[in-house]
Amino acid sequence: MIRIHNLTKRYEKLIAVDNLSLDIEQNEVLGLLGPNGAGKTTVIHMLATLLAPTSGTATVNGFDIHTDPEKVRSSIGIVFQVPSSDDLLTGYENLKLHTLLYGVAPEIREKRISDALDLVGLTDRKNDQVKKYSGGMRRRLEIARGLIHNPQVLFLDEPTLGLDPSSRETMWEYIKNLVRKEKLTIILTTHYMEEADTLCNRIAIIDKGKIIALDTPKKLKSMIGGDVVKLKLKTEGANIDNLNALPFVKKIDCVEGYVLLNVDDAKKNIPEILKHVEAESVESSSPTLNDVFLTLTGRSIKEQAEGGFMERYVQYDKH
Amino acid sequence: MSNMINTRIYFDKIYALWLREVKVFFREKSRLVASTFTPLLWLFVIGTGFGTSASIASHSIDYQKFIFPGIICMSVVFSSVFFGSYVIWDRKFDFLKSVMVAPVSRSTIFTGKTFGGMTNSLIQVGILLVVGIIIGVQFSPFALIQTIVIVLLLSFALTSLGLTLGSYMTSLEGFQMIVSFVVFPLFFLSGALFPIDRLPQWLSILTMIDPVTYSVDALRNIILGMGSHSLDLDLIILLLYTCALGTLGTYSFKRMKAV
Ligand SMILES: Nc1ncnc2c1ncn2[C@@H]1O[C@H](COP(=O)(O)OP(=O)(O)O)[C@@H](O)[C@H]1O
Ligand SMILES: [Mg+2]
């Protein structure tokens, strides 16, 4: 459905997307997971024909982004990282505007609009100006707008960035619902591990413009092997070589002042580990995608928003 | 059949973009009030104030009525060029991005926006025309239609100019500054406030370059029955400017970056 071939975007000082190749099948929900500045938005912008790649190419729904940009645009719906509806118009008016821009036939326009509003639960607020919407409602309106012309492909760029935890979970429900009901191929970008884990069939972990791992959430986590035990040693730099000898310890990493062990059955084996090292604190967990990222890059994905859109909204408030 | 559908879709797109501009214009009350207030201030304060001292030699006419066509053009100049700043707003709020990601060509976006800007100008001119009737300016229905044609031409040209500027700029402050260098010269050099028949040569040349001159003159021909050029000449030159600036605007939109 989407084929990305050696896609590269170079800015003066940095390479935002670095020779990236990726194939996405029909009806797949692919997550692009990576920290801020990894290049996720840049990939989406290039696929949506809003930004010209420095080199490389891609096809979306069989159309080349270089030679057939209008057909690509007709095939896709997109929810930008920052909501882009006109907040002086009502939710309904925003959707109406886009049915006209996408050439939706007059006889099905109203039905499309009301279906889309239903799907995202905004029917009762459709005649309110968007400036009166909450952050979560704005995002949902964007999704409705992205679906209004029945696209084959949907791009969701950080769909829950800047939302509070409960709006985020509501949003997840809407997205899951969407995946169930519509025949859609989705690329979703996020830097929230949990989001990628719950919503995506496959996850591409992206760092510094490159894909560093690509698999199902389950397989990615099993890459770590077993559970993760995180130790803070009493004396930093103490000798831990003797842990290597333990049969249930698969792997040892030292990251950010902690010792990370991949072990089989942490619950049972922690007492045994503590016989061999003096630890100030011990935590154990089943592997998360963050552990995967940590193992691959030696850094963790910081779960902080880069100035959520609400901040930007206040900053540029024109009313 | 499919041609007909494509034509319908094309006009739907322009209609949608136009309608959005008009709705926003009416909902943003401060825009409407501010942009109507300034020309009225000029008409009454400058018109009355200078009227007591300025002698419009050879034209035995009340100064306030004399500048009335100029004030109409002023309102068009200000509202049309400033309309370009909404492109910058639209970009800041990412609305523009959501339009550009739709299968809509840049020239269609330009056309829809330009029609929106023209409508805004026309509404303001409508208010001024009513005020004109109140202060005793008289015109026939035919003159009214001619006035509207001139206003539309001027506003098309200057909205294109404003949109061109807006498409190159990213900051509103920058736009504001550029606009001061464009709007005020366009207005002051147009002879909106004085007759252009007996100017020193340097000023006369600048006046001749200014497209607004020809619309002021055309409106004086139409409304007051007095002009420095013939109405035909005014119209031809305005048309040329309209085509040139429209082309420039379309080109600028085509090369405008989406993100
Ligand atoms: N217009 C631009 N000019 C220069 N650098 C840019 C521009 N847009 C993005 N970048 C840089 O490209 C990198 C990738 O950005 P982005 O795709 O927005 O990351 P993400 O969406 O993963 O947070 C970042 O380092 C960012 O600073
Ligand atoms: Mg991003």
Short mmCIF file of C-alpha atoms and ligand atoms in Angstrom, two decimals, chain A residues 35-42 81 157-158 161 189 191 306, ligand 2:
data_model
loop_
_atom_site.label_atom_id
_atom_site.label_comp_id
_atom_site.label_asym_id
_atom_site.label_seq_id
_atom_site.Cartn_x
_atom_site.Cartn_y
_atom_site.Cartn_z
CA PRO A 35 11.84 10.49 20.29
CA ASN A 36 11.26 14.12 19.35
CA GLY A 37 13.29 15.13 16.35
CA ALA A 38 13.62 11.55 15.11
CA GLY A 39 12.14 12.56 11.76
CA LYS A 40 8.62 11.16 12.06
CA THR A 41 6.77 14.30 10.97
CA THR A 42 9.21 14.82 8.13
CA GLN A 81 0.65 16.98 14.77
CA ASP A 157 0.93 12.35 13.41
CA GLU A 158 1.15 12.17 17.20
CA LEU A 161 0.30 14.74 21.88
CA THR A 189 3.62 8.36 14.71
CA HIS A 191 6.75 8.91 21.07
CA GLU A 306 7.74 19.28 22.75
MG MG C 2 6.69 15.34 14.90
#
